[in-house]
C-alpha positions in Angstrom: 0.0 0.0 0.0 1.4 3.4 -1.0 1.8 5.8 1.9 1.3 9.3 0.5 2.3 11.8 3.2 4.0 15.1 3.3 7.5 15.0 4.9 7.5 18.7 5.5 5.5 19.1 8.6 6.2 22.9 8.9 4.2 24.2 6.0 3.2 27.8 6.8 -0.3 27.7 5.3 -1.9 30.4 7.5 1.1 32.7 7.0 0.4 32.5 3.2 -3.3 33.1 3.6 -3.5 36.5 1.8 -1.4 35.2 -1.2 -3.8 32.2 -1.4 -6.8 34.5 -1.2 -5.4 36.7 -3.9 -5.2 33.8 -6.3 -8.9 33.0 -5.7 -9.9 36.6 -6.0 -8.1 36.9 -9.3 -10.2 34.1 -10.7 -13.4 35.4 -9.2 -12.8 39.0 -10.5 -11.9 37.7 -13.9 -15.1 35.7 -14.0 -17.3 38.7 -13.0 -15.5 41.0 -15.5 -16.1 38.5 -18.2 -19.7 38.3 -17.0 -20.1 42.0 -17.2 -18.6 42.2 -20.7 -19.8 39.1 -22.4 -22.5 37.8 -20.1 -23.2 34.3 -18.9 -24.3 31.5 -21.1 -27.7 31.3 -19.4 -29.9 28.4 -20.3 -33.5 29.0 -21.3 -34.7 28.1 -17.8 -32.9 31.2 -16.4 -33.2 33.6 -19.3 -36.6 32.8 -20.7 -37.2 32.3 -24.4 -37.7 29.5 -26.8 -35.9 26.4 -27.7 -36.3 24.4 -30.9 -35.1 20.8 -30.8 -34.6 19.4 -34.3 -34.2 15.6 -34.5 -33.2 14.0 -37.7 -34.0 10.3 -37.9 -32.5 7.6 -40.2 -29.8 9.8 -41.6 -26.2 9.3 -40.5 -24.2 11.6 -42.8 -25.6 15.0 -41.9 -23.1 17.8 -41.8 -23.6 19.5 -38.4 -22.0 22.8 -39.3 -23.9 23.1 -42.6 -27.1 22.1 -40.9 -26.6 24.7 -38.2 -25.8 27.4 -40.8 -28.9 26.6 -42.8 -31.2 26.9 -39.7 -29.5 30.2 -38.6 -29.8 31.6 -42.1 -33.5 30.7 -42.1 -34.1 32.3 -38.7 -32.1 35.5 -39.5 -33.2 35.7 -43.1 -36.6 34.5 -44.2 -38.2 34.8 -40.7 -36.0 37.8 -39.6 -35.3 36.3 -36.1 -32.7 39.1 -35.5 -35.5 41.6 -34.9 -36.6 39.7 -31.8 -33.2 38.9 -30.4 -32.6 39.3 -26.7 -29.2 41.0 -26.5 -28.5 39.3 -23.1 -28.8 35.8 -24.3 -26.9 33.6 -26.7 -29.7 33.3 -29.2 -28.4 31.0 -31.9 -26.7 28.4 -29.7 -26.7 24.8 -31.1 -25.7 21.4 -29.7 -25.6 18.1 -31.5 -26.7 15.2 -29.3 -26.2 11.9 -31.1 -28.7 9.6 -29.3 -28.4 6.5 -31.4 -27.3 5.3 -34.9 -29.1 7.3 -37.5 -30.6 9.8 -35.0 -29.2 13.2 -34.1 -30.7 16.1 -32.1 -29.8 19.7 -32.6 -31.0 22.4 -30.1 -31.4 26.1 -31.2 -32.1 29.1 -29.1 -34.5 31.4 -30.9 -35.9 34.9 -30.2 -39.4 35.4 -28.8 -40.5 37.3 -31.9 -40.4 36.5 -35.6 -41.9 37.7 -38.8 -44.8 35.7 -40.3 -45.4 35.3 -44.0 -47.0 38.8 -44.2 -44.0 40.5 -42.6 -45.7 41.1 -39.3 -43.8 40.4 -36.1 -45.3 37.5 -34.3 -45.0 37.2 -30.5 -44.4 33.5 -29.8 -45.9 33.9 -26.3 -49.3 35.1 -27.6 -52.1 32.6 -27.2 -54.4 32.7 -30.2 -58.1 33.0 -29.7 -59.6 29.6 -29.1 -56.3 28.0 -28.2 -54.7 27.1 -24.9 -51.1 27.1 -26.2 -48.7 29.8 -27.3 -48.3 30.5 -31.0 -45.1 28.5 -31.3 -47.3 25.4 -30.8 -50.3 26.6 -32.7 -51.1 25.0 -36.0 -51.8 28.3 -37.7 -48.2 29.6 -37.1 -45.6 28.4 -39.5 -42.7 28.1 -37.0 -42.8 24.3 -36.7 -44.4 23.2 -40.0 -42.4 25.5 -42.3 -39.1 24.9 -40.5 -39.7 21.2 -40.9 -40.5 21.6 -44.6 -37.6 23.9 -45.2 -35.1 21.6 -43.6 -36.5 18.5 -45.2 -36.1 20.1 -48.7 -32.6 21.3 -47.9 -31.5 17.8 -46.8 -33.0 16.3 -50.0 -31.1 18.8 -52.1 -27.9 18.8 -50.2 -27.5 15.0 -49.9 -29.5 13.9 -53.0 -31.6 11.5 -51.0 -35.3 10.5 -51.1 -37.6 12.5 -48.8 -39.1 9.2 -47.5 -35.7 7.9 -46.4 -35.4 10.2 -43.3 -37.6 12.2 -41.0 -37.2 15.7 -39.5 -38.9 16.2 -36.1 -39.3 19.7 -34.6 -40.0 20.1 -30.9 -40.4 23.6 -29.5 -40.1 24.6 -25.9 -41.1 28.0 -24.4 -40.0 29.3 -21.0 -42.0 32.4 -20.2 -41.1 35.1 -17.6 -43.2 33.5 -14.8 -41.6 30.1 -15.3 -38.1 31.8 -15.5 -38.6 33.7 -12.3 -40.0 30.6 -10.5 -36.9 28.6 -11.6 -34.4 31.3 -10.6 -36.1 31.7 -7.2 -36.1 28.0 -6.5 -32.5 27.6 -7.5 -31.4 30.3 -5.1 -33.6 28.8 -2.3 -32.1 25.3 -2.9 -28.5 26.6 -2.6 -29.3 28.8 0.4 -31.1 26.0 2.3 -28.1 23.7 1.7 -25.7 26.3 3.0 -27.8 27.1 6.1 -28.2 23.4 7.0 -24.4 22.9 6.7 -23.8 26.0 8.9 -26.1 24.6 11.6 -24.4 21.2 11.4 -20.9 22.6 11.7 -21.8 25.0 14.4 -23.3 22.2 16.5 -20.6 19.6 15.8 -17.7 22.0 16.2 -18.3 25.7 17.0 -20.1 28.7 15.5 -16.7 30.1 14.3 -15.9 26.8 12.6 -19.3 27.0 10.9 -18.7 30.5 9.6 -15.3 29.4 8.3 -16.8 26.5 6.5 -19.5 28.7 4.9 -16.8 31.1 3.7 -15.0 28.1 2.1 -18.3 27.0 0.5 -19.1 30.4 -0.9 -15.5 30.5 -2.3 -16.2 27.2 -4.1 -19.5 28.4 -5.5 -18.0 31.7 -6.7 -15.1 29.9 -8.4 -17.6 27.5 -10.1 -19.6 30.5 -11.3 -16.6 32.4 -12.5 -15.0 29.5 -14.4 -18.4 28.5 -15.9 -18.8 32.1 -17.1 -15.2 32.2 -18.6 -15.6 28.9 -20.4 -19.2 29.7 -21.4 -20.6 26.5 -19.9 -24.5 26.7 -20.0 -26.0 27.8 -16.7 -29.2 25.8 -16.3 -30.8 23.4 -13.8 -28.0 20.9 -14.4 -25.5 23.5 -13.2 -27.5 24.1 -10.1 -27.4 20.4 -9.4 -23.6 20.5 -9.8 -23.4 23.4 -7.4 -25.4 21.6 -4.7 -23.3 18.4 -5.3 -20.1 20.3 -4.7 -21.5 22.0 -1.6 -22.0 18.6 -0.1 -18.7 17.2 -1.3 -16.6 20.1 -0.3 -17.9 20.3 3.2 -16.8 16.7 3.8 -13.1 17.7 3.3 -13.6 20.7 5.4 -15.1 18.6 8.2 -12.0 16.4 8.2 -9.8 19.5 8.7 -11.9 20.8 11.6 -11.9 17.3 13.2 -8.2 17.5 13.2 -8.2 21.0 14.6 -10.5 20.0 17.4 -8.4 17.0 18.4 -5.1 19.0 18.3 -6.7 21.7 20.5 -7.6 19.0 23.1 -4.1 17.5 23.4 -2.3 18.6 26.6 1.0 18.7 24.7 -0.5 21.5 22.5 -1.5 23.8 25.3 1.2 26.3 24.4 0.7 26.2 20.7 -1.0 29.1 18.9 -4.0 28.9 16.7 -1.7 29.3 13.7 0.4 26.4 14.7 -2.7 24.2 15.3 -4.2 25.2 12.0 -1.0 24.5 10.0 -0.6 21.1 11.7 -4.2 20.2 11.0 -3.9 21.1 7.3 -0.6 19.2 6.9 -2.1 16.2 8.7 -5.1 16.0 6.3 -3.6 17.3 3.1 -2.6 13.9 1.7 -6.1 12.6 2.3 -7.7 15.6 0.7 -5.5 15.4 -2.4 -6.0 11.6 -2.9 -9.7 11.6 -2.6 -10.1 14.6 -4.8 -7.8 13.3 -7.5 -9.5 9.9 -7.6 -12.9 11.6 -8.0 -11.5 14.0 -10.6 -10.2 11.2 -12.7 -13.7 9.6 -12.9 -15.5 12.9 -13.6 -12.9 13.8 -16.3 -13.5 10.4 -18.0 -17.2 11.0 -17.7 -16.8 14.5 -19.3 -14.7 13.1 -22.2 -16.9 10.2 -22.9 -20.1 12.4 -22.8 -18.4 14.8 -25.2 -17.6 12.0 -27.6 -21.0 10.4 -27.4 -22.8 13.8 -27.6 -24.5 13.6 -24.2 -24.9 17.4 -23.6 -26.6 17.1 -20.2 -23.9 14.9 -18.7 -21.1 17.1 -20.1 -22.8 20.2 -18.7 -22.9 18.5 -15.3 -19.4 17.1 -15.3 -17.4 20.2 -16.3 -18.7 22.4 -13.4 -18.2 19.5 -11.1 -14.5 19.5 -12.1 -14.3 23.2 -11.4 -15.9 22.7 -8.0 -13.7 19.7 -7.0 -10.5 21.8 -7.6 -12.0 24.8 -5.8 -13.1 22.5 -2.9 -9.6 21.0 -2.5 -8.1 24.5 -2.5 -10.5 25.9 0.0 -10.6 23.0 2.4 -6.8 22.6 2.5 -5.6 26.2 2.2 -8.4 28.6 3.2 -10.8 27.1 5.8 -8.4 26.6 8.6 -6.8 30.0 8.0 -10.3 31.7 8.0 -10.9 29.9 11.3 -7.7 31.4 12.8 -8.7 35.0 11.7 -12.3 34.6 12.9 -11.0 33.4 16.3 -8.9 36.5 16.4 -11.7 38.7 15.4 -14.0 37.3 18.1 -11.2 37.4 20.7 -11.0 33.6 21.2 -7.5 33.2 19.9 -5.4 30.4 21.5 -8.3 29.3 23.8 -8.2 25.6 24.4 -11.0 23.2 25.5 -11.0 21.9 29.0 -11.6 18.2 28.1 -10.2 15.7 25.7 -12.0 15.0 22.5 -12.2 11.5 21.1 -10.6 11.0 17.7 -13.1 10.9 14.9 -13.1 7.9 12.5 -12.2 10.2 9.6 -9.0 11.5 11.2 -8.1 8.1 12.6 -8.1 6.8 9.0 -5.8 9.7 8.0 -3.3 8.9 10.7 -3.4 5.1 10.0 
């Protein structure tokens, strides 16, 4: 069995706190600057708007780029989709999702308004008289039928195939403002509830100061995830929210191991003269190998998942895996290099520096495994 431990037991992690924070701040600021300039790649759940999913059956040799170009030309040309573009969204985004042999799905973001055959702007959210559905779904509006017909003709001409040898299926999806606001609100509530529950748990198990330090580390992880997701233009949708909540739960586990070690070191009579800085540094060094090994093994599996999903065209899995990778790296960084240091400075701020508990604390199972 490989024993992966750090020989240097005198790493000055707390003393380098402000340098380590500066690295994180640089990434966070870069992300928010990019967000202010270029915006986030918001999914339709958070920005509102309309999605058109185009599935081509029984046709394996379709040229994805040409197919995308034709649809965009149709939207911007014949139907004048530009006039209805929301400047804050990435309107003509497209993904190819190969679901099985002979079947490929392309997803397009379109504007909420387009011109009809008479040149009149059509609001896709309008519900025609006598109908219960918006116009995008309504049989009297050409969005679905004419797009299907246009693409079918183009494939016949482009690839010189019989129209009966394949099928084009159009599936529109509309997210209105009410649904968008509901989704955004619930996403924030989900993340907030997770953080509050974790704060309560850490405060009860360790101390309120340890709880605050853990929450600072979690907020760091979330901000890093948001920043890198913005920089690399990963879609921000409900899949991303699921990734954030997953990382919140995963990251706190590594932080708990560090604070377990801190608590046990504080209780040792031999450490009665040690300062909070010395205790924190020793706790981090003692758990660093465990944190690195568990994170790396998880990273390897998630990276493989991201690569395979990209090859297979599974968009949803890729959009989940990539933010998870960002969060895992951020979680390793915060639990190992920030959380204990934040604890030291919070203890100083609340005038509890160098206070030791009056009784011994039994070693936790997690820390016992680290020492084994």
